[in-house]
CSV table of C-alpha atoms and ligand atoms in Angstrom, one decimal:
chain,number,residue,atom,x,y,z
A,527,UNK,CA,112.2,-48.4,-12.4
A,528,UNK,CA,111.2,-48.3,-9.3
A,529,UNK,CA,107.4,-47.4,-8.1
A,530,UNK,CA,108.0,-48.2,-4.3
A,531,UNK,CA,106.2,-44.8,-3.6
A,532,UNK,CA,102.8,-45.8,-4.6
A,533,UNK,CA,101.0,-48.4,-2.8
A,534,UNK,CA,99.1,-50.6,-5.3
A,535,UNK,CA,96.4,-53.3,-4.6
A,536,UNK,CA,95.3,-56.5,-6.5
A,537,UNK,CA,91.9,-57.9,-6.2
A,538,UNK,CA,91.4,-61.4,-7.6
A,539,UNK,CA,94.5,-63.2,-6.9
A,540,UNK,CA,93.4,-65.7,-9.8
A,541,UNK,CA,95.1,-66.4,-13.1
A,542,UNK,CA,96.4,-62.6,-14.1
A,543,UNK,CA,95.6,-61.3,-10.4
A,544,UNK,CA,99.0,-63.2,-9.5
A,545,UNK,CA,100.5,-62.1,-12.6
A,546,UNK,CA,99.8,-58.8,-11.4
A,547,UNK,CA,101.1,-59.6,-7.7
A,548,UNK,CA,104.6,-60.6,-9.0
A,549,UNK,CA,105.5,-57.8,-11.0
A,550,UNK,CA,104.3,-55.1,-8.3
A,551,UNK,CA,106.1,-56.9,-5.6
A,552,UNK,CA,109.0,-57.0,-8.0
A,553,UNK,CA,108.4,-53.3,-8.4
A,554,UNK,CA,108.3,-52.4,-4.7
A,555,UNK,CA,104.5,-51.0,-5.2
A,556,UNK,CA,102.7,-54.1,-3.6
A,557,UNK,CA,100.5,-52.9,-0.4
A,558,UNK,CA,97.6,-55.7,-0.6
A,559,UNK,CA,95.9,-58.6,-1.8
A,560,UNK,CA,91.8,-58.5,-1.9
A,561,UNK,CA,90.3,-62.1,-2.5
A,562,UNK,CA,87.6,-63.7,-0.4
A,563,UNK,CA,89.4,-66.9,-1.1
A,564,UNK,CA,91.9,-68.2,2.0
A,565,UNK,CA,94.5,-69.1,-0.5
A,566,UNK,CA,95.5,-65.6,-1.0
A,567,UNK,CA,96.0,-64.4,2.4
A,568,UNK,CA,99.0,-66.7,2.3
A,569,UNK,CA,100.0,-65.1,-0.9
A,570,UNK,CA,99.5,-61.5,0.6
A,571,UNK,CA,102.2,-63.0,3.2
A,572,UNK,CA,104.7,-63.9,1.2
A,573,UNK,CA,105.0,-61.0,-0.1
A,574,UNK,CA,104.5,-58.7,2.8
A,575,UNK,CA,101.2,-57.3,1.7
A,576,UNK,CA,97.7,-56.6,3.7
A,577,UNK,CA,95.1,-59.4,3.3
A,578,UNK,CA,91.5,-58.2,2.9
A,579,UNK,CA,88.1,-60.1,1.6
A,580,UNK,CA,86.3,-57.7,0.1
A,581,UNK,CA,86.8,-54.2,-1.3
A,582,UNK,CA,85.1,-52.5,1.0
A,583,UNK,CA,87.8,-53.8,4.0
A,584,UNK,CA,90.4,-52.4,1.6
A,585,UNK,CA,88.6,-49.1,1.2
A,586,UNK,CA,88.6,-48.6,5.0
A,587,UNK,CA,91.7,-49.7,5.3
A,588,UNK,CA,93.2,-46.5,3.7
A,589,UNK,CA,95.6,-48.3,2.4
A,590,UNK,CA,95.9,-48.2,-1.4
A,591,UNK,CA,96.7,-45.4,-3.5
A,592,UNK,CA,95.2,-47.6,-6.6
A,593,UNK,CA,94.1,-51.0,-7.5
A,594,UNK,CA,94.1,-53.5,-9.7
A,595,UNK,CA,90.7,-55.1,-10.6
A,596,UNK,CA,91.2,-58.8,-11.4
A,597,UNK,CA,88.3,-59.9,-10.6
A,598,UNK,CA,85.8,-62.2,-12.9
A,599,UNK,CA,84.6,-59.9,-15.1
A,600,UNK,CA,80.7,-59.7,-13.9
A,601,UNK,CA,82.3,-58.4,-10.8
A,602,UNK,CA,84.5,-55.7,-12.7
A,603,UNK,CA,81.3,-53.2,-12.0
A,604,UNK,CA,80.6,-53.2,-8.7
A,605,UNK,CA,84.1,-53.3,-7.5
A,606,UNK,CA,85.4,-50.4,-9.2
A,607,UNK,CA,82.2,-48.4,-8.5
A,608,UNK,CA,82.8,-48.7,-5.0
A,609,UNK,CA,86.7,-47.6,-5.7
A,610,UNK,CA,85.7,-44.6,-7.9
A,611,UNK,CA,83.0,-43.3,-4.5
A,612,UNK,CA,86.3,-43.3,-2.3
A,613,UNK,CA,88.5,-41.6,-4.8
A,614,UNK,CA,90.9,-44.2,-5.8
A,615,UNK,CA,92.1,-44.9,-9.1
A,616,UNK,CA,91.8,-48.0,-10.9
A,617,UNK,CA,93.4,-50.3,-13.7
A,618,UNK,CA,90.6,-52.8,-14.3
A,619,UNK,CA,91.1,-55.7,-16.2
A,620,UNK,CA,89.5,-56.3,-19.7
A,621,UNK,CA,86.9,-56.1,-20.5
A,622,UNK,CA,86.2,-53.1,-18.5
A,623,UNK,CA,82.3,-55.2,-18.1
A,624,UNK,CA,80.2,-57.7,-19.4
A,625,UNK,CA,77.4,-55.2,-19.8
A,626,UNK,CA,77.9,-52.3,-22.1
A,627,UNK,CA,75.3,-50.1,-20.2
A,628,UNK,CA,76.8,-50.7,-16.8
A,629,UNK,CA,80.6,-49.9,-18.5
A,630,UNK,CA,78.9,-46.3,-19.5
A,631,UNK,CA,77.3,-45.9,-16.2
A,632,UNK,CA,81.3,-46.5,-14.6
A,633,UNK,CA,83.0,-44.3,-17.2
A,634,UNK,CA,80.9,-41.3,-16.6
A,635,UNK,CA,80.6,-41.9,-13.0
A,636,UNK,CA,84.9,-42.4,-12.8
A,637,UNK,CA,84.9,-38.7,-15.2
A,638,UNK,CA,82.0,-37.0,-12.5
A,639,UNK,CA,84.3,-38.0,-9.7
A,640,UNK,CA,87.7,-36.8,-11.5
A,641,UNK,CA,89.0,-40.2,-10.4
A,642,UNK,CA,91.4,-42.2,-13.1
A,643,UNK,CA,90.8,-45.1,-14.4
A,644,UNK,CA,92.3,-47.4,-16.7
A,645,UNK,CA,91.6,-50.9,-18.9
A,646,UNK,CA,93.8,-53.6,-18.9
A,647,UNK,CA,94.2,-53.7,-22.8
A,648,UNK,CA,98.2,-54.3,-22.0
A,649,UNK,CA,99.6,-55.1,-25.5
A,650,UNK,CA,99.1,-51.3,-26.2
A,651,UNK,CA,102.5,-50.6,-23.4
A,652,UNK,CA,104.5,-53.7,-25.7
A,653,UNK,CA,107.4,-51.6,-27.3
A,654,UNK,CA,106.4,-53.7,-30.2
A,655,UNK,CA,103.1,-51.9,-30.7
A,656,UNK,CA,104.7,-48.6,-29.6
A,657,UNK,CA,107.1,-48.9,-32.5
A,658,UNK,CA,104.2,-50.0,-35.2
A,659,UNK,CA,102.4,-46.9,-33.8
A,660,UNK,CA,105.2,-44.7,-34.1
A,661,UNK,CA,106.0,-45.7,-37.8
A,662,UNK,CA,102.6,-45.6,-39.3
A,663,UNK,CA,102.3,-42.0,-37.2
A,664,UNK,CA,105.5,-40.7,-39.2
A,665,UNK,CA,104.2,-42.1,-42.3
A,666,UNK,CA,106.3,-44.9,-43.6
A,667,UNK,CA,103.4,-46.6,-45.0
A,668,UNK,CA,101.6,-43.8,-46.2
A,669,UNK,CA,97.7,-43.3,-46.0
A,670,UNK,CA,96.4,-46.9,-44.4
A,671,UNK,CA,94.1,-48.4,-46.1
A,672,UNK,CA,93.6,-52.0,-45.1
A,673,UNK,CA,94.8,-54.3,-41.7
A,674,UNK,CA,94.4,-58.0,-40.9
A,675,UNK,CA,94.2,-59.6,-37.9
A,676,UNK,CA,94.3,-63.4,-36.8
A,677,UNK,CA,94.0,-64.8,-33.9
A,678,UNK,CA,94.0,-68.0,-34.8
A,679,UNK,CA,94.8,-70.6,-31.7
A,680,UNK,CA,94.0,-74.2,-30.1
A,681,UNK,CA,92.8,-74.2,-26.5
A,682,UNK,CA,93.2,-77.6,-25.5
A,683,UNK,CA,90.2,-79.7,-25.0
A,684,UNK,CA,90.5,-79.7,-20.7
A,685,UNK,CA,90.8,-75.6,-20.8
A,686,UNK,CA,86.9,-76.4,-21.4
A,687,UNK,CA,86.5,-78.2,-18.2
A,688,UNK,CA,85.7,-74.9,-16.7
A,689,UNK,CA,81.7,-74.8,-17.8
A,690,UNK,CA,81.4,-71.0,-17.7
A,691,UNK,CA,84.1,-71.7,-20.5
A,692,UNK,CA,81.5,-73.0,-22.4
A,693,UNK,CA,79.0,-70.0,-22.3
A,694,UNK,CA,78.3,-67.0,-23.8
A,695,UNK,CA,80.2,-64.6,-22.7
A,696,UNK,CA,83.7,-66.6,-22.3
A,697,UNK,CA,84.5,-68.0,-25.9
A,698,UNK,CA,86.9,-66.4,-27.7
A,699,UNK,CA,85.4,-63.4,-29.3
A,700,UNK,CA,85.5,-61.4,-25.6
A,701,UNK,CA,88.5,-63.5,-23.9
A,702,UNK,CA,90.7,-63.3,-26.6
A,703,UNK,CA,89.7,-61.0,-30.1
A,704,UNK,CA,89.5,-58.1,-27.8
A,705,UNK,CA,93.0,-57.6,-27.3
A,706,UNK,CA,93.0,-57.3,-31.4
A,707,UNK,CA,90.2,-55.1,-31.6
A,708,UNK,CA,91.6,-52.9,-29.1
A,709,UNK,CA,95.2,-52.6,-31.2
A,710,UNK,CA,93.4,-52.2,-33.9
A,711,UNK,CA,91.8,-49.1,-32.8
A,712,UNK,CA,95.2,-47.9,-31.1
A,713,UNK,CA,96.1,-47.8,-35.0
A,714,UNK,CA,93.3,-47.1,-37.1
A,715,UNK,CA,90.7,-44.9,-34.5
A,716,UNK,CA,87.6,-45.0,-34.3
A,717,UNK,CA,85.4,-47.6,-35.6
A,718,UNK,CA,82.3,-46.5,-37.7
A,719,UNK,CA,80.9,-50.2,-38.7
A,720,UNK,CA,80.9,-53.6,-38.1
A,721,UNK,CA,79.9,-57.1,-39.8
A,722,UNK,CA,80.1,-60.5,-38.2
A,723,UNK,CA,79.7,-64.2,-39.0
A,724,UNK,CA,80.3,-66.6,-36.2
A,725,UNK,CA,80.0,-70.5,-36.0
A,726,UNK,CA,80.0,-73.2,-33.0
A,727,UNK,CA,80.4,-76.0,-35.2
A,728,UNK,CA,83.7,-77.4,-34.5
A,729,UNK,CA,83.3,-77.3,-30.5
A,730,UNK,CA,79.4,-77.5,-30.3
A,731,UNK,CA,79.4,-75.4,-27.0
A,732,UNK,CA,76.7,-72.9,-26.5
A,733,UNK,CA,79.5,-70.0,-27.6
A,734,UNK,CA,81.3,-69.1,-30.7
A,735,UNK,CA,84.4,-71.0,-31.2
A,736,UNK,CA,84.9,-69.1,-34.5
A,737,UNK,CA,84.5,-65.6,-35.9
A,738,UNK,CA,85.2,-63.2,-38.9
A,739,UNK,CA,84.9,-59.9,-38.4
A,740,UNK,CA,85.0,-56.9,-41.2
A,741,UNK,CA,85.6,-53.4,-39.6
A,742,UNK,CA,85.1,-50.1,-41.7
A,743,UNK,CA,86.9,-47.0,-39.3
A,744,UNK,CA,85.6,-43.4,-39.8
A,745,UNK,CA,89.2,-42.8,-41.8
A,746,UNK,CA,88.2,-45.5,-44.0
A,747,UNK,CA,90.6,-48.2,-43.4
A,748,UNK,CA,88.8,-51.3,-43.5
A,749,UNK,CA,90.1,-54.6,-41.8
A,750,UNK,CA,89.5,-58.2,-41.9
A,751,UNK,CA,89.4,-60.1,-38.4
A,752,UNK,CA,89.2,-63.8,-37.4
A,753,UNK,CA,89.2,-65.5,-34.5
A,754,UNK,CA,89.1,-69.1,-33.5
A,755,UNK,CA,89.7,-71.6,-30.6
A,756,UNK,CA,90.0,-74.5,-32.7
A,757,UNK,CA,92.7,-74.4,-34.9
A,758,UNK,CA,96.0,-75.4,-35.2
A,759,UNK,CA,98.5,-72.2,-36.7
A,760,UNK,CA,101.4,-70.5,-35.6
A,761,UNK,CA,99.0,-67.4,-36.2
A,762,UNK,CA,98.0,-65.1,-33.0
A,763,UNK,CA,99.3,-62.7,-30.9
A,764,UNK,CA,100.0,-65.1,-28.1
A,765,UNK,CA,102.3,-67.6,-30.6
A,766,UNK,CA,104.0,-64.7,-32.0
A,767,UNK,CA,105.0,-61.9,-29.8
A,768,UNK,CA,106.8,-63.4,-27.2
A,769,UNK,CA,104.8,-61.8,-24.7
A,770,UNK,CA,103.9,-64.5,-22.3
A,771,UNK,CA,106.7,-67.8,-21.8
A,772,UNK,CA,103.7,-70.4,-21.5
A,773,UNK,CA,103.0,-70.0,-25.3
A,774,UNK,CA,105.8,-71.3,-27.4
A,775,UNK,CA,106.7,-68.6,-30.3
A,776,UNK,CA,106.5,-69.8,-33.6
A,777,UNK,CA,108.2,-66.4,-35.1
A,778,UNK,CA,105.1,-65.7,-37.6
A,779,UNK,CA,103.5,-62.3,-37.6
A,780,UNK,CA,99.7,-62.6,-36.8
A,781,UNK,CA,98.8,-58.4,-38.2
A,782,UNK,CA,99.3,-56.9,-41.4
A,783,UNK,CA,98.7,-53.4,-42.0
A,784,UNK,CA,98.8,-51.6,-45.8
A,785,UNK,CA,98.9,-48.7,-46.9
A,786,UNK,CA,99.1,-46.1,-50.1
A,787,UNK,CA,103.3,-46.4,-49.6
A,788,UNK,CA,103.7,-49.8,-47.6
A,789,UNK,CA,103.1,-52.2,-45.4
A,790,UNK,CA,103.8,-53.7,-41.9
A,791,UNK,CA,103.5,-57.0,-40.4
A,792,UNK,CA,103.3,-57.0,-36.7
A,793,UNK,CA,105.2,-59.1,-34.6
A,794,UNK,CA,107.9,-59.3,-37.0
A,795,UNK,CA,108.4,-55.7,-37.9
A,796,UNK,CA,109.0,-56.5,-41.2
A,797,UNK,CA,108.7,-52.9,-43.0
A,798,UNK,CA,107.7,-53.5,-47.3
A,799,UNK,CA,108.1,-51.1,-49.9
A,800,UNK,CA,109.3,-50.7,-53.4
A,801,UNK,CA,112.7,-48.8,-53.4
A,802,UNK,CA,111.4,-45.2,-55.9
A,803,UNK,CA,108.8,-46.3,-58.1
A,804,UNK,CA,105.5,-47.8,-56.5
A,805,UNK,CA,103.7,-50.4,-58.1
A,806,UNK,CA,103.5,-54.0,-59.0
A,807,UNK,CA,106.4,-54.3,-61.6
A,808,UNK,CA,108.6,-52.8,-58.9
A,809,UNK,CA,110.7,-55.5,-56.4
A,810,UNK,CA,109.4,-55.0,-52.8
A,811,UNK,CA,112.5,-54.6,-50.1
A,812,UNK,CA,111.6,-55.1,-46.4
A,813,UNK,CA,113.7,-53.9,-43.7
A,814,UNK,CA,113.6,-54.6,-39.6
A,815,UNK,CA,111.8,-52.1,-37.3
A,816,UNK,CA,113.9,-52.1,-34.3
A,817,UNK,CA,112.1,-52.8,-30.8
A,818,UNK,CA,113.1,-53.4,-27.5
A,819,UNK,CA,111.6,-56.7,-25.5
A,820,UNK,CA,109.7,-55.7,-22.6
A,821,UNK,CA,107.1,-57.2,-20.7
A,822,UNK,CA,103.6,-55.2,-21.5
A,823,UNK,CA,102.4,-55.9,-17.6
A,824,UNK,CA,105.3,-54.3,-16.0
A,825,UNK,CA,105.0,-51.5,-18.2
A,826,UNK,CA,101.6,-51.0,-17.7
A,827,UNK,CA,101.7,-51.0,-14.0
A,828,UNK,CA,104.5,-48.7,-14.1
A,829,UNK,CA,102.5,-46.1,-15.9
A,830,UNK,CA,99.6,-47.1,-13.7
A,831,UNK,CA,102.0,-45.6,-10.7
A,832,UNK,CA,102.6,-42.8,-13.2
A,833,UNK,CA,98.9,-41.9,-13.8
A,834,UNK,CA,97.8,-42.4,-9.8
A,835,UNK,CA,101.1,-39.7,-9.1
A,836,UNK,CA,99.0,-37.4,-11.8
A,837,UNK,CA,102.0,-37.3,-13.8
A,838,UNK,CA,100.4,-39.2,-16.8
A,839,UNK,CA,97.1,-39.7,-18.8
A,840,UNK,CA,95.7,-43.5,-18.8
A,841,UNK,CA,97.3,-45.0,-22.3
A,842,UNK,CA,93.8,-47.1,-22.2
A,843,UNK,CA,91.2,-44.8,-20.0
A,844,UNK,CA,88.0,-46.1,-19.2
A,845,UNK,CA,86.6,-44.7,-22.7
A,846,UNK,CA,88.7,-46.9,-24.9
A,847,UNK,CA,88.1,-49.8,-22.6
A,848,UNK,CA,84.5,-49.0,-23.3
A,849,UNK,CA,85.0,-47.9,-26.8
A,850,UNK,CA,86.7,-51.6,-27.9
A,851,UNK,CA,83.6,-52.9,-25.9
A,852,UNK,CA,81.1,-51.2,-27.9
A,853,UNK,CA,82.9,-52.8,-31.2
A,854,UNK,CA,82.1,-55.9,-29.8
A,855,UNK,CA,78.6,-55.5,-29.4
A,856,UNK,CA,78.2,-53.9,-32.3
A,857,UNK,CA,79.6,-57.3,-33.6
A,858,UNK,CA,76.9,-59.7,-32.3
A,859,UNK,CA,74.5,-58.0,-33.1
A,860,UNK,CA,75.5,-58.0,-36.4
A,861,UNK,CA,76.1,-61.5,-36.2
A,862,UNK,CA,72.7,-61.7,-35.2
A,863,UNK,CA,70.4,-59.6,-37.3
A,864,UNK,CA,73.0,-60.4,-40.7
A,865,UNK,CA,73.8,-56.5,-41.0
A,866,UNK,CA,76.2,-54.0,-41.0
A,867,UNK,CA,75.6,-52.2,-37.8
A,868,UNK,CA,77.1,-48.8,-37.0
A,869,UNK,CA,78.9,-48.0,-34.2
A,870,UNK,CA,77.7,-44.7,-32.5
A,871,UNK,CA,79.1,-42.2,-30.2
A,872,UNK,CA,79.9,-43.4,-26.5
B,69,NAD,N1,95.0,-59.0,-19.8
B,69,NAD,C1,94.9,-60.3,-20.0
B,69,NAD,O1,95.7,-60.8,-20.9
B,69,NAD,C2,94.0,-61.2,-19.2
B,69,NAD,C3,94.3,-62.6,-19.1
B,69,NAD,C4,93.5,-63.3,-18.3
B,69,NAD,C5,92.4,-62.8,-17.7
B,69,NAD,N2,92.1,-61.5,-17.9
B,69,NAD,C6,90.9,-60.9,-17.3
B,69,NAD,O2,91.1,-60.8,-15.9
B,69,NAD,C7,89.9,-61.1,-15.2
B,69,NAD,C8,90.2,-62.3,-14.2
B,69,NAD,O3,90.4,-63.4,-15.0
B,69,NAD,P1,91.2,-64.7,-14.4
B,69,NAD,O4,91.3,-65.7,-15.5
B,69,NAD,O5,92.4,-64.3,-13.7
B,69,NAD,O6,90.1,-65.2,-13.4
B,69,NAD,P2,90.3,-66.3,-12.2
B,69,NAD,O7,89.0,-67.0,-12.1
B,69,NAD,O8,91.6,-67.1,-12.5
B,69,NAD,O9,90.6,-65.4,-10.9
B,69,NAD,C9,89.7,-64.5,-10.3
B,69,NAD,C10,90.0,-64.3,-8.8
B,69,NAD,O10,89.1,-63.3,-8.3
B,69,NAD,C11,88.7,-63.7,-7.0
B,69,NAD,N3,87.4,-63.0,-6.8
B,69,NAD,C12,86.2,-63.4,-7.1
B,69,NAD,N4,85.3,-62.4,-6.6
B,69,NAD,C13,86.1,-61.5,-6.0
B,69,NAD,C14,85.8,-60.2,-5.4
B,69,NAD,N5,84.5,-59.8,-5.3
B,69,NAD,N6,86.8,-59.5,-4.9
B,69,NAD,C15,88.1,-59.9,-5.0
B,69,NAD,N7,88.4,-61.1,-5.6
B,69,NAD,C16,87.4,-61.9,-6.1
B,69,NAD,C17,88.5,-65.2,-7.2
B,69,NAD,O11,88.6,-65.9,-5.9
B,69,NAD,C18,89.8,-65.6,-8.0
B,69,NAD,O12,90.9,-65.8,-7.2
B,69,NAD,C19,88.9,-61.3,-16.2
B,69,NAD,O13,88.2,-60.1,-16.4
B,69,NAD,C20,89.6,-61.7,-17.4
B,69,NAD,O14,88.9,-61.3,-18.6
B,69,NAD,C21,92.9,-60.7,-18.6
């Protein structure tokens, strides 16, 4: 497809701000580059684009019809706040903040103003999700009833050269879990409560580099979660679904989710059901859900040019950025106070 009518802008030329770059140059939709760092006004040139520092030289520029926040994410606030006061949409990186209050603040301020805005929770545009979606939507495993997730991965001992890698904040819980949190909203809704246990024993930093999470959603489905940073397994999103080339794919599925008539594991779209009869005597057939492979970024941005042309509604709005957020909260601070704490209303 191509968006070259809409003029998009990335700020934060970093590690998914040029990411970001690529596929909207590739798309024709690439007006500017916003980074107070030199390097990037080199970048803006080979592709064509305006370089600007800050956000507000882009604002006065006139020249974007939307942007892309990839900034770090303490900065995700103020940035989009100042986009929102001129009118222009924005697709903001996860997590929408680091501060659940100041998230709230920028949701209702971005639904005062009328002005779009969306999350970058991309593995909701994978074709791979939109199929799961679609299946458990028509029924084919009945009433759900139970999902589990791992994210189970080894970041190499240097990726913690980075101290702020080491803090709270940055472990894997809010760099990584999210992403499964936020899926597993997309197919179960709303969360009603949360339990956590967490441990820093392996790494010793002054973050978690483990987690287990136990959802309960207001339709009952309850869900196991893990996460961790030190282990070896073929086990997580990024080994399994092909998404991004730097992670080899070990062909495993990483999400199961069951229900009164079936089950699906996700990446491998293996369907399971008993052929008439349910139940436990009965031998269990599995059959491929078809998908097409697309890359979740390009999608996203695509819709992105869709939702800034007002012919589309934000797949992830700033709600359900906020909404998978407030799970995550609601998860430390049950890992701190050791009990089940409820999530309330946004
Ligand atoms: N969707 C995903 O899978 C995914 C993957 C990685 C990172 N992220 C998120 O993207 C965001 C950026 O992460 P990263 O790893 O790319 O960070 P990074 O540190 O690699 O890059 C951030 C860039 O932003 C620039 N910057 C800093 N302040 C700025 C400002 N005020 N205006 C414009 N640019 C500014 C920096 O100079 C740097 O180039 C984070 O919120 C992170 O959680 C999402």
């Amino acid at each position: 497809m191509n968006k070259s009518d809409t003029a998009i802008a990335v700020m934060g030329a970093g590690l998914i701000g040029k990411r970001h770059i690529e596929h909207s140059a590739k798309l024709g939709c690439l007006c500017a580059i916003v980074d107070p760092d030199e390097n990037a006004k080199q970048l803006a040139q080979h592709h064509g684009a305006a370089y600007f520092r800050s956000v507000t030289e882009l604002i006065d520029s006139g020249l974007a019809q939307g942007v892309i926040v990839a900034t770090p994410t303490q900065y995700h606030v103020d940035n989009t706040t100042a986009l929102v006061k001129a009118g222009i949409p924005a697709l903001i990186e996860k997590p929408i903040a680091d501060k659940l209050d100041e998230a709230k603040q920028l949701v209702t301020l971005a639904a005062d103003n009328k002005v779009p805005l969306m999350v970058g929770h991309h593995r909701r545009f994978n074709p791979l999700i939109q199929a799961a979606k679609a299946k458990i939507e028509e029924g084919v495993i009945g009433n759900l009833v139970a999902a589990n997730a791992m994210c189970w991965l080894y970041k190499p001992d240097d990726y913690f050269d980075v101290p702020w890698r080491q803090q709270p904040g940055a472990g894997p819980l809010l760099t990584n879990l999210i992403h499964d949190i936020d899926l597993m909203r997309y197919f179960c809704g709303d969360v009603d409560s949360v339990q956590m246990l967490q441990s820093n024993s392996t790494r010793n930093h002054n973050v978690e580099d483990t987690a287990a999470l136990l959802i309960r959603f207001k339709n009952n489905t309850v869900a196991t979660m893990s996460v961790s940073d030190t282990i070896v397994a073929p086990w997580s999103w990024e080994m399994t679904a092909n998404e991004n080339p730097v992670y080899p794919n070990t062909n495993q599925s990483c999400y199961v989710l069951g229900g009164t008539h079936g089950s699906l594991a996700i990446p491998d779209m293996q369907h399971w059901h008993n052929a008439e009869d349910r139940g436990w005597y009965e031998p269990m057939h599995s059959d491929t859900i078809p998908t097409e492979a697309l890359d979740p970024l390009i999608v996203q941005i695509e819709h992105f040019c869709n939702v800034i042309e007002g012919k589309a509604e934000p797949l992830v709005s700033g709600l359900e950025g906020l909404k998978t957020l407030q799970v995550l909260d609601a998860a430390y601070e049950a890992a701190r106070t050791g009990s089940t704490v409820f999530v309330t209303g946004t």
